[in-house]
Short mmCIF file of C-alpha atoms and ligand atoms in Angstrom, two decimals:
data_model
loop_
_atom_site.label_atom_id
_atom_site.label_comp_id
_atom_site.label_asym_id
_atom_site.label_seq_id
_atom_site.Cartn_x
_atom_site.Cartn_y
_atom_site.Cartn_z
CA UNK A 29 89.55 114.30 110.66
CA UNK A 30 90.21 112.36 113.86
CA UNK A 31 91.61 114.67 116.55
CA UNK A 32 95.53 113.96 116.58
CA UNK A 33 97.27 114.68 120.57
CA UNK A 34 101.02 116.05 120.40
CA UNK A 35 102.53 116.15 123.67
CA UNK A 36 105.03 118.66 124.07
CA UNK A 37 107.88 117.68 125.89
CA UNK A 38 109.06 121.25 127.06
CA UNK A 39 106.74 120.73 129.84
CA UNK A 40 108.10 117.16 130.81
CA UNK A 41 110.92 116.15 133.39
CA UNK A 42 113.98 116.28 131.62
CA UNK A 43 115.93 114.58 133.97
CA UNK A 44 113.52 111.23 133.39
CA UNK A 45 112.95 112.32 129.15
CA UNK A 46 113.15 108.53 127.63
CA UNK A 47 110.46 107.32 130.58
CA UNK A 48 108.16 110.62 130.16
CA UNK A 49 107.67 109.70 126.63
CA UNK A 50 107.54 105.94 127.32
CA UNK A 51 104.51 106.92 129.53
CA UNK A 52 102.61 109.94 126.88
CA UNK A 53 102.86 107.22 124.48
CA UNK A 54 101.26 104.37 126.68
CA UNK A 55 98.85 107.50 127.96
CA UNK A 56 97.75 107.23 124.36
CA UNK A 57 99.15 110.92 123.01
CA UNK A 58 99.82 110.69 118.67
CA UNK A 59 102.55 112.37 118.52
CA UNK A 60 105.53 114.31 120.34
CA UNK A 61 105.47 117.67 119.81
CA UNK A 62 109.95 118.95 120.49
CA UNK A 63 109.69 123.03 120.65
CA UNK A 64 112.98 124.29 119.28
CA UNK A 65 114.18 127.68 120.52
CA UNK A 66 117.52 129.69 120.11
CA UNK A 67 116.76 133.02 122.45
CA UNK A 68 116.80 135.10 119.16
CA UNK A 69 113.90 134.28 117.42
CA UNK A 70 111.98 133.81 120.63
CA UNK A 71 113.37 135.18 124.10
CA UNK A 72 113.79 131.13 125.08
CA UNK A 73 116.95 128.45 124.56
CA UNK A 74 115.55 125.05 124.53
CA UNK A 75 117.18 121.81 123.02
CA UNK A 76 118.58 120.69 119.93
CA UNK A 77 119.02 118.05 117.46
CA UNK A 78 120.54 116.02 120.11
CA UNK A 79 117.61 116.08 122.16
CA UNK A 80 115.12 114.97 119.08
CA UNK A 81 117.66 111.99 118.32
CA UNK A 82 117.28 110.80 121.80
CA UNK A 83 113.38 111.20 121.52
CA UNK A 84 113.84 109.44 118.57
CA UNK A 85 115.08 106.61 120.71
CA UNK A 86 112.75 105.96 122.89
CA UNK A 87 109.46 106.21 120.87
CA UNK A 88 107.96 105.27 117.27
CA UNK A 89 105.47 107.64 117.77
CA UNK A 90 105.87 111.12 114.76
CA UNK A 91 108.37 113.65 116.00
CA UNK A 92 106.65 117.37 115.43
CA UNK A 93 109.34 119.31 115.75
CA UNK A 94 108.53 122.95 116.02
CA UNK A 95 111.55 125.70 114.75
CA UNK A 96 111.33 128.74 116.43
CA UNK A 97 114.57 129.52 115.10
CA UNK A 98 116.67 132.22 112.93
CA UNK A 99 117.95 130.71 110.07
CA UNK A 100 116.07 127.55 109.93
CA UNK A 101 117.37 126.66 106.67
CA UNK A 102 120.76 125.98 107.61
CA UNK A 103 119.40 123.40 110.83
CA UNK A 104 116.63 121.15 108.76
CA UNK A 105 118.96 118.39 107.43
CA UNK A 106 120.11 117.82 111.17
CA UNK A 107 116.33 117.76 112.33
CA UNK A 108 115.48 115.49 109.39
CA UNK A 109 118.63 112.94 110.51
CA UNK A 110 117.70 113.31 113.76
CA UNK A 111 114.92 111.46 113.05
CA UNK A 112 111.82 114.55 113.11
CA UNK A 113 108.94 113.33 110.72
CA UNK A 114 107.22 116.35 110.51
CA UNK A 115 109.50 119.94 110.75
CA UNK A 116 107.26 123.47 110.61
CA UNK A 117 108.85 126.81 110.40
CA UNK A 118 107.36 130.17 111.24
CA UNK A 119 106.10 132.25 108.24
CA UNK A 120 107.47 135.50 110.08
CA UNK A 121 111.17 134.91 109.80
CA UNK A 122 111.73 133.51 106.25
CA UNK A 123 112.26 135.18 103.08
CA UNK A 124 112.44 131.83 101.03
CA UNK A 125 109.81 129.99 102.67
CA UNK A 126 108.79 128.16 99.36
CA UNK A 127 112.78 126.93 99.20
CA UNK A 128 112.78 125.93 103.10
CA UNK A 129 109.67 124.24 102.87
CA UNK A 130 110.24 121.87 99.13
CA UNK A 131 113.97 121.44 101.64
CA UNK A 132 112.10 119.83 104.04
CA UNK A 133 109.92 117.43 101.61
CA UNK A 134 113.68 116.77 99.92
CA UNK A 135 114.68 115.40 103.04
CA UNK A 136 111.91 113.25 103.11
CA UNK A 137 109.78 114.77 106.29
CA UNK A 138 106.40 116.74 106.03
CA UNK A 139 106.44 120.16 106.05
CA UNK A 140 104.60 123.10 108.07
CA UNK A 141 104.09 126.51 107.97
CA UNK A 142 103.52 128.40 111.33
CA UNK A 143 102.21 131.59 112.17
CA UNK A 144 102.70 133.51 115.64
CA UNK A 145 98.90 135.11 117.36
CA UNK A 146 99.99 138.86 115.36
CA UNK A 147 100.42 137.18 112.33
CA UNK A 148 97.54 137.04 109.88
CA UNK A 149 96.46 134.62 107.88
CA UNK A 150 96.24 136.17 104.48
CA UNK A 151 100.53 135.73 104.90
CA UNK A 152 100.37 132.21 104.08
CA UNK A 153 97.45 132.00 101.23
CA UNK A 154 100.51 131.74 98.77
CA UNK A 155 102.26 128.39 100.14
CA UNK A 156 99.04 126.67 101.08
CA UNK A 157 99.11 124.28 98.37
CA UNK A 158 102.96 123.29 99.22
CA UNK A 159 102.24 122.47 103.29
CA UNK A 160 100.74 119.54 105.36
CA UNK A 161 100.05 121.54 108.00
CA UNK A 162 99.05 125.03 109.37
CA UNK A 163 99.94 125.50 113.05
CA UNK A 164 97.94 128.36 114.73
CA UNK A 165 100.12 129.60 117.74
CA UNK A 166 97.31 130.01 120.63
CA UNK A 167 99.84 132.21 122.95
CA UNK A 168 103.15 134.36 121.93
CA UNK A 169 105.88 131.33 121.34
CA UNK A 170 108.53 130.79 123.87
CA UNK A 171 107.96 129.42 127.01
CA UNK A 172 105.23 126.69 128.31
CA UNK A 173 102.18 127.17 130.60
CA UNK A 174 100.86 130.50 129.13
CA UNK A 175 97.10 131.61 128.85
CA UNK A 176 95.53 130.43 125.44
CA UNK A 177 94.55 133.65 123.58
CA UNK A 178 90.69 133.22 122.57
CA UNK A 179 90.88 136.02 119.82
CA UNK A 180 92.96 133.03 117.58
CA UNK A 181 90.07 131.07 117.39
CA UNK A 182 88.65 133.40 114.45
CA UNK A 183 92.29 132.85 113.13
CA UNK A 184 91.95 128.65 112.87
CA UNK A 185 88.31 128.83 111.74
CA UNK A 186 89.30 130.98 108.98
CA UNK A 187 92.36 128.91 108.23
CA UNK A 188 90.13 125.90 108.10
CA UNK A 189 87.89 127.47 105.79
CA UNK A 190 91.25 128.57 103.29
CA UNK A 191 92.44 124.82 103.90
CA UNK A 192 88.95 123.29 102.83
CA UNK A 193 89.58 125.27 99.22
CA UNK A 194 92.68 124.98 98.89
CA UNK A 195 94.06 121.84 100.74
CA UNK A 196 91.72 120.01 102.92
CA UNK A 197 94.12 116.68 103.49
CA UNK A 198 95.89 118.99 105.31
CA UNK A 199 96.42 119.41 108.85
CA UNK A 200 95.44 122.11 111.21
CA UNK A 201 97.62 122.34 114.44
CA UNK A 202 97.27 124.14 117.13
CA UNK A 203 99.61 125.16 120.01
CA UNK A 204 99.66 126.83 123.56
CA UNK A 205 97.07 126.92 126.39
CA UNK A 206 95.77 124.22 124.88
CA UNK A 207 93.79 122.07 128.03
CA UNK A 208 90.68 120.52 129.26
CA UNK A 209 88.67 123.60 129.04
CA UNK A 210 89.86 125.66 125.75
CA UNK A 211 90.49 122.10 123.29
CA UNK A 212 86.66 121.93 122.46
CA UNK A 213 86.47 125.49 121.05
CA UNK A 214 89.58 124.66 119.20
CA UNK A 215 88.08 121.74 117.91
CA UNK A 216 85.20 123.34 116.90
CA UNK A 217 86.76 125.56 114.78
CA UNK A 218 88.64 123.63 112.56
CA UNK A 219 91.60 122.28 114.41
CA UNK A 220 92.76 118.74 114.33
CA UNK A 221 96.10 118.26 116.12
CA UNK A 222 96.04 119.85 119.49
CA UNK A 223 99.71 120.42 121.24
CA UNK A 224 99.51 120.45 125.12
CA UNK A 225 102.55 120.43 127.26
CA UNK A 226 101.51 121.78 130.75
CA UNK A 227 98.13 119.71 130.16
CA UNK A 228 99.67 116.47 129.61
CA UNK A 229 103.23 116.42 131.64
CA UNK A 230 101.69 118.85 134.28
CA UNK A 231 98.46 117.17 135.27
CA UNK A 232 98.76 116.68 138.89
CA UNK A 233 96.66 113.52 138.31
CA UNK A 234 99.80 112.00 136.58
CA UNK A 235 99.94 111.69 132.45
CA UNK A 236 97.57 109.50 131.97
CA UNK A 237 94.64 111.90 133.42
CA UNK A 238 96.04 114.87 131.37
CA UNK A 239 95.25 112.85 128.27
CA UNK A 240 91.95 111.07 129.30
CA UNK A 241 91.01 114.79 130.49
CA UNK A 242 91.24 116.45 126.84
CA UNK A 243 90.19 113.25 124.85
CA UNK A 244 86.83 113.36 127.25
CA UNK A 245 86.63 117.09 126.05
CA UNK A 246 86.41 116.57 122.72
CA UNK A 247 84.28 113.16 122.74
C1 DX5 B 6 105.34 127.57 123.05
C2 DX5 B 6 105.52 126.18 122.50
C3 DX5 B 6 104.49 125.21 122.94
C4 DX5 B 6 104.44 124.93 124.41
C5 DX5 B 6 103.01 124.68 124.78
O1 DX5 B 6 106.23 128.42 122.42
O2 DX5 B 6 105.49 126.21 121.08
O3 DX5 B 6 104.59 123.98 122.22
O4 DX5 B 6 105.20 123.81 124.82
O5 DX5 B 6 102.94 124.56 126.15
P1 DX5 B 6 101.56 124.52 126.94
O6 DX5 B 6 100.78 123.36 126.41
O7 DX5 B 6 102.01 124.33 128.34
O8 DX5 B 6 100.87 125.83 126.69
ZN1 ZN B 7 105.38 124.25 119.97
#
Protein backbone atom coordinates (compact mmCIF):
# COMPACT_ATOMS: atom_id res chain seq x y z
CA UNK A 1 0.00 0.00 0.00
CA UNK A 2 1.33 3.49 -0.68
CA UNK A 3 2.27 5.22 2.58
CA UNK A 4 -0.76 7.69 3.36
CA UNK A 5 0.58 11.21 5.65
CA UNK A 6 -2.21 12.57 8.17
CA UNK A 7 -1.23 15.70 9.64
CA UNK A 8 -2.57 16.30 12.89
CA UNK A 9 -3.67 19.59 13.50
CA UNK A 10 -3.40 19.56 17.43
CA UNK A 11 0.09 20.51 16.84
CA UNK A 12 -0.73 23.48 14.37
CA UNK A 13 -1.32 27.31 15.14
CA UNK A 14 -4.76 27.65 15.89
CA UNK A 15 -4.92 31.14 15.66
CA UNK A 16 -3.86 30.82 11.65
CA UNK A 17 -6.03 27.00 11.33
CA UNK A 18 -7.60 27.61 7.61
CA UNK A 19 -3.81 28.77 6.32
CA UNK A 20 -1.95 25.81 8.36
CA UNK A 21 -3.97 23.39 6.45
CA UNK A 22 -3.86 25.41 3.20
CA UNK A 23 -0.03 24.93 3.57
CA UNK A 24 0.05 20.70 4.92
CA UNK A 25 -2.00 20.26 1.95
CA UNK A 26 0.30 22.17 -0.61
CA UNK A 27 3.31 20.45 1.67
CA UNK A 28 1.80 17.37 0.10
CA UNK A 29 0.30 15.59 3.57
CA UNK A 30 -3.04 12.93 2.49
CA UNK A 31 -5.00 13.61 4.93
CA UNK A 32 -5.86 15.73 8.20
CA UNK A 33 -5.76 13.89 11.07
CA UNK A 34 -8.56 16.29 13.99
CA UNK A 35 -7.79 14.53 17.60
CA UNK A 36 -11.02 14.81 19.55
CA UNK A 37 -10.73 14.92 23.35
CA UNK A 38 -13.29 15.61 26.24
CA UNK A 39 -10.82 15.46 29.56
CA UNK A 40 -12.73 12.24 30.59
CA UNK A 41 -11.75 9.74 28.37
CA UNK A 42 -8.28 11.20 28.10
CA UNK A 43 -6.94 13.88 30.71
CA UNK A 44 -7.10 16.54 27.47
CA UNK A 45 -10.14 19.03 26.07
CA UNK A 46 -9.49 19.68 22.50
CA UNK A 47 -12.08 20.87 19.79
CA UNK A 48 -15.25 19.88 18.49
CA UNK A 49 -17.48 19.45 15.64
CA UNK A 50 -17.16 23.06 15.03
CA UNK A 51 -13.62 22.90 14.58
CA UNK A 52 -13.85 19.80 11.89
CA UNK A 53 -16.61 21.91 9.93
CA UNK A 54 -14.22 24.72 9.62
CA UNK A 55 -11.40 22.20 8.52
CA UNK A 56 -13.84 21.07 6.34
CA UNK A 57 -13.74 24.50 4.80
CA UNK A 58 -10.65 25.07 3.94
CA UNK A 59 -9.43 21.70 2.46
CA UNK A 60 -10.73 18.68 0.16
CA UNK A 61 -8.24 16.68 1.53
CA UNK A 62 -10.08 13.25 4.02
CA UNK A 63 -10.88 14.43 7.51
CA UNK A 64 -9.51 11.50 10.09
CA UNK A 65 -11.11 12.38 12.87
CA UNK A 66 -9.90 10.59 15.93
CA UNK A 67 -12.68 10.16 19.14
CA UNK A 68 -11.08 9.96 22.22
CA UNK A 69 -14.30 10.45 23.74
CA UNK A 70 -16.97 8.90 26.36
CA UNK A 71 -19.96 8.17 24.73
CA UNK A 72 -18.99 8.38 21.17
CA UNK A 73 -22.17 7.12 20.01
CA UNK A 74 -24.22 9.95 20.85
CA UNK A 75 -21.42 12.62 18.87
CA UNK A 76 -20.92 10.56 15.33
CA UNK A 77 -23.85 12.05 13.35
CA UNK A 78 -22.38 15.62 14.20
CA UNK A 79 -18.79 14.41 13.10
CA UNK A 80 -20.29 12.79 10.00
CA UNK A 81 -22.25 16.41 9.13
CA UNK A 82 -19.42 18.09 9.96
CA UNK A 83 -17.98 16.83 7.12
CA UNK A 84 -15.24 13.86 8.81
CA UNK A 85 -14.74 11.08 6.07
CA UNK A 86 -13.23 8.71 8.12
CA UNK A 87 -14.38 8.60 12.20
CA UNK A 88 -12.36 5.78 14.55
CA UNK A 89 -13.32 5.08 18.06
CA UNK A 90 -11.25 3.44 20.76
CA UNK A 91 -11.99 -0.29 21.41
CA UNK A 92 -11.46 0.40 25.29
CA UNK A 93 -14.51 2.48 26.00
CA UNK A 94 -17.38 0.82 24.03
CA UNK A 95 -19.64 -1.88 24.90
CA UNK A 96 -21.47 -1.84 21.44
CA UNK A 97 -18.65 -1.32 19.27
CA UNK A 98 -20.22 -3.48 16.41
CA UNK A 99 -23.48 -0.89 16.68
CA UNK A 100 -21.09 2.34 16.79
CA UNK A 101 -19.08 1.19 14.10
CA UNK A 102 -22.20 -0.18 11.22
CA UNK A 103 -23.45 3.85 12.81
CA UNK A 104 -20.68 5.24 11.32
CA UNK A 105 -20.87 3.31 7.76
CA UNK A 106 -24.88 4.43 8.07
CA UNK A 107 -23.79 7.81 7.99
CA UNK A 108 -21.89 7.25 5.09
CA UNK A 109 -18.06 7.74 6.52
CA UNK A 110 -15.45 4.86 7.02
CA UNK A 111 -15.06 3.45 10.10
CA UNK A 112 -12.03 2.65 12.61
CA UNK A 113 -11.31 0.85 15.46
CA UNK A 114 -8.50 2.15 17.82
CA UNK A 115 -6.60 0.68 20.44
CA UNK A 116 -4.51 2.65 23.23
CA UNK A 117 -0.35 1.12 23.75
CA UNK A 118 -2.01 -1.31 26.99
CA UNK A 119 -4.49 -2.55 24.86
CA UNK A 120 -3.90 -5.83 23.07
CA UNK A 121 -4.65 -6.84 19.99
CA UNK A 122 -6.49 -10.08 20.44
CA UNK A 123 -9.52 -7.23 21.68
CA UNK A 124 -10.34 -6.41 18.25
CA UNK A 125 -9.99 -9.98 16.29
CA UNK A 126 -13.92 -9.96 16.52
CA UNK A 127 -14.75 -6.60 14.48
CA UNK A 128 -11.91 -6.96 12.03
CA UNK A 129 -13.98 -7.86 9.21
CA UNK A 130 -16.46 -4.71 9.92
CA UNK A 131 -13.40 -1.82 9.97
CA UNK A 132 -11.27 0.09 7.33
CA UNK A 133 -8.81 0.77 9.56
CA UNK A 134 -6.77 -0.28 12.69
CA UNK A 135 -5.02 2.66 14.38
CA UNK A 136 -2.09 1.56 16.66
CA UNK A 137 -1.66 4.40 19.34
CA UNK A 138 2.37 4.77 19.45
CA UNK A 139 2.20 6.90 22.92
CA UNK A 140 -0.70 7.06 25.77
CA UNK A 141 -3.50 9.42 23.87
CA UNK A 142 -3.94 12.92 24.98
CA UNK A 143 -1.65 15.46 24.36
CA UNK A 144 0.93 16.05 21.27
CA UNK A 145 4.77 15.83 21.19
CA UNK A 146 5.21 12.64 23.34
CA UNK A 147 8.01 9.91 22.92
CA UNK A 148 6.86 7.09 20.43
CA UNK A 149 6.78 3.84 22.49
CA UNK A 150 9.00 1.18 20.46
CA UNK A 151 7.41 -1.89 22.34
CA UNK A 152 4.05 -1.10 19.82
CA UNK A 153 5.88 -1.98 16.97
CA UNK A 154 5.34 -5.87 17.81
CA UNK A 155 1.68 -4.59 18.27
CA UNK A 156 1.27 -3.18 14.31
CA UNK A 157 3.32 -6.07 12.88
CA UNK A 158 1.04 -8.43 14.46
CA UNK A 159 -1.99 -6.41 13.50
CA UNK A 160 -0.74 -6.45 9.97
CA UNK A 161 -0.35 -10.01 9.99
CA UNK A 162 -4.37 -10.44 11.53
CA UNK A 163 -5.32 -7.75 8.74
CA UNK A 164 -3.54 -9.79 5.85
CA UNK A 165 -6.11 -12.89 6.92
CA UNK A 166 -8.70 -11.30 7.68
CA UNK A 167 -8.92 -7.88 5.83
CA UNK A 168 -5.96 -6.82 3.91
CA UNK A 169 -7.80 -3.67 1.93
CA UNK A 170 -7.69 -2.37 5.10
CA UNK A 171 -5.77 0.29 6.58
CA UNK A 172 -3.20 0.31 9.26
CA UNK A 173 -2.74 3.73 11.07
CA UNK A 174 -0.53 4.72 13.26
CA UNK A 175 -0.33 7.64 15.75
CA UNK A 176 2.11 9.52 18.18
CA UNK A 177 5.90 10.10 18.07
CA UNK A 178 5.60 9.45 14.78
CA UNK A 179 8.88 11.54 12.96
CA UNK A 180 11.84 11.38 10.78
CA UNK A 181 13.57 8.82 12.77
CA UNK A 182 10.79 6.23 14.19
CA UNK A 183 8.32 6.31 10.59
CA UNK A 184 10.67 3.68 8.85
CA UNK A 185 10.31 1.05 11.63
CA UNK A 186 6.68 1.77 11.52
CA UNK A 187 6.64 1.27 8.02
CA UNK A 188 8.35 -1.72 8.18
CA UNK A 189 6.07 -3.34 10.18
CA UNK A 190 3.00 -3.09 8.55
CA UNK A 191 1.79 0.44 8.86
CA UNK A 192 0.45 2.52 6.08
CA UNK A 193 -0.98 5.84 7.30
CA UNK A 194 1.42 7.56 9.58
CA UNK A 195 -0.17 10.60 11.85
CA UNK A 196 2.48 13.27 12.80
CA UNK A 197 1.56 16.49 14.42
CA UNK A 198 4.75 17.86 16.16
CA UNK A 199 6.69 16.46 12.93
CA UNK A 200 4.79 18.28 10.44
CA UNK A 201 3.40 21.72 12.18
CA UNK A 202 6.55 21.74 14.50
CA UNK A 203 9.43 21.40 12.10
CA UNK A 204 11.47 24.38 12.69
CA UNK A 205 12.32 24.15 8.96
CA UNK A 206 8.66 25.28 8.26
CA UNK A 207 5.86 22.50 6.97
CA UNK A 208 7.09 21.79 4.04
CA UNK A 209 10.52 20.21 5.52
CA UNK A 210 8.49 18.24 8.16
CA UNK A 211 6.85 16.44 5.26
CA UNK A 212 9.80 16.12 2.76
CA UNK A 213 11.71 14.88 6.06
CA UNK A 214 9.39 11.67 6.70
CA UNK A 215 8.53 11.02 2.94
CA UNK A 216 12.63 10.86 2.46
CA UNK A 217 12.44 8.31 5.42
CA UNK A 218 10.40 6.00 4.02
CA UNK A 219 11.62 6.30 0.20
C1 LIG B 1 -2.43 11.95 20.74
C2 LIG B 1 -3.08 12.24 19.42
C3 LIG B 1 -2.13 12.40 18.29
C4 LIG B 1 -1.18 13.56 18.40
C5 LIG B 1 0.11 13.15 17.76
O1 LIG B 1 -3.41 11.62 21.66
O2 LIG B 1 -3.97 11.19 19.07
O3 LIG B 1 -2.81 12.46 17.04
O4 LIG B 1 -1.62 14.74 17.77
O5 LIG B 1 1.04 14.15 17.98
P1 LIG B 1 2.58 13.98 17.65
O6 LIG B 1 2.70 13.66 16.20
O7 LIG B 1 3.12 15.31 18.01
O8 LIG B 1 3.09 12.86 18.52
ZN1 LIG C 1 -4.83 11.16 16.98
Amino acid sequence: MQPLLSASILAADFSALGNQIRLAEAAGVDWIHIDVMDGHFVPNITMGALVVEACRRNSDLPLDVHLMIEHPERHIEAFAKAGADWITVHIENNANIHRTLQHIQELGCKAGIVLNPGTPESSISAILPLVAMVLVMTVNPGFGGQTFIPETLSKVEEIRRMLNHTNPQAHLEVDGGVSADTIAELHRAGADVFVAGTAIFGHPNGIQAGVDDLRRAIK
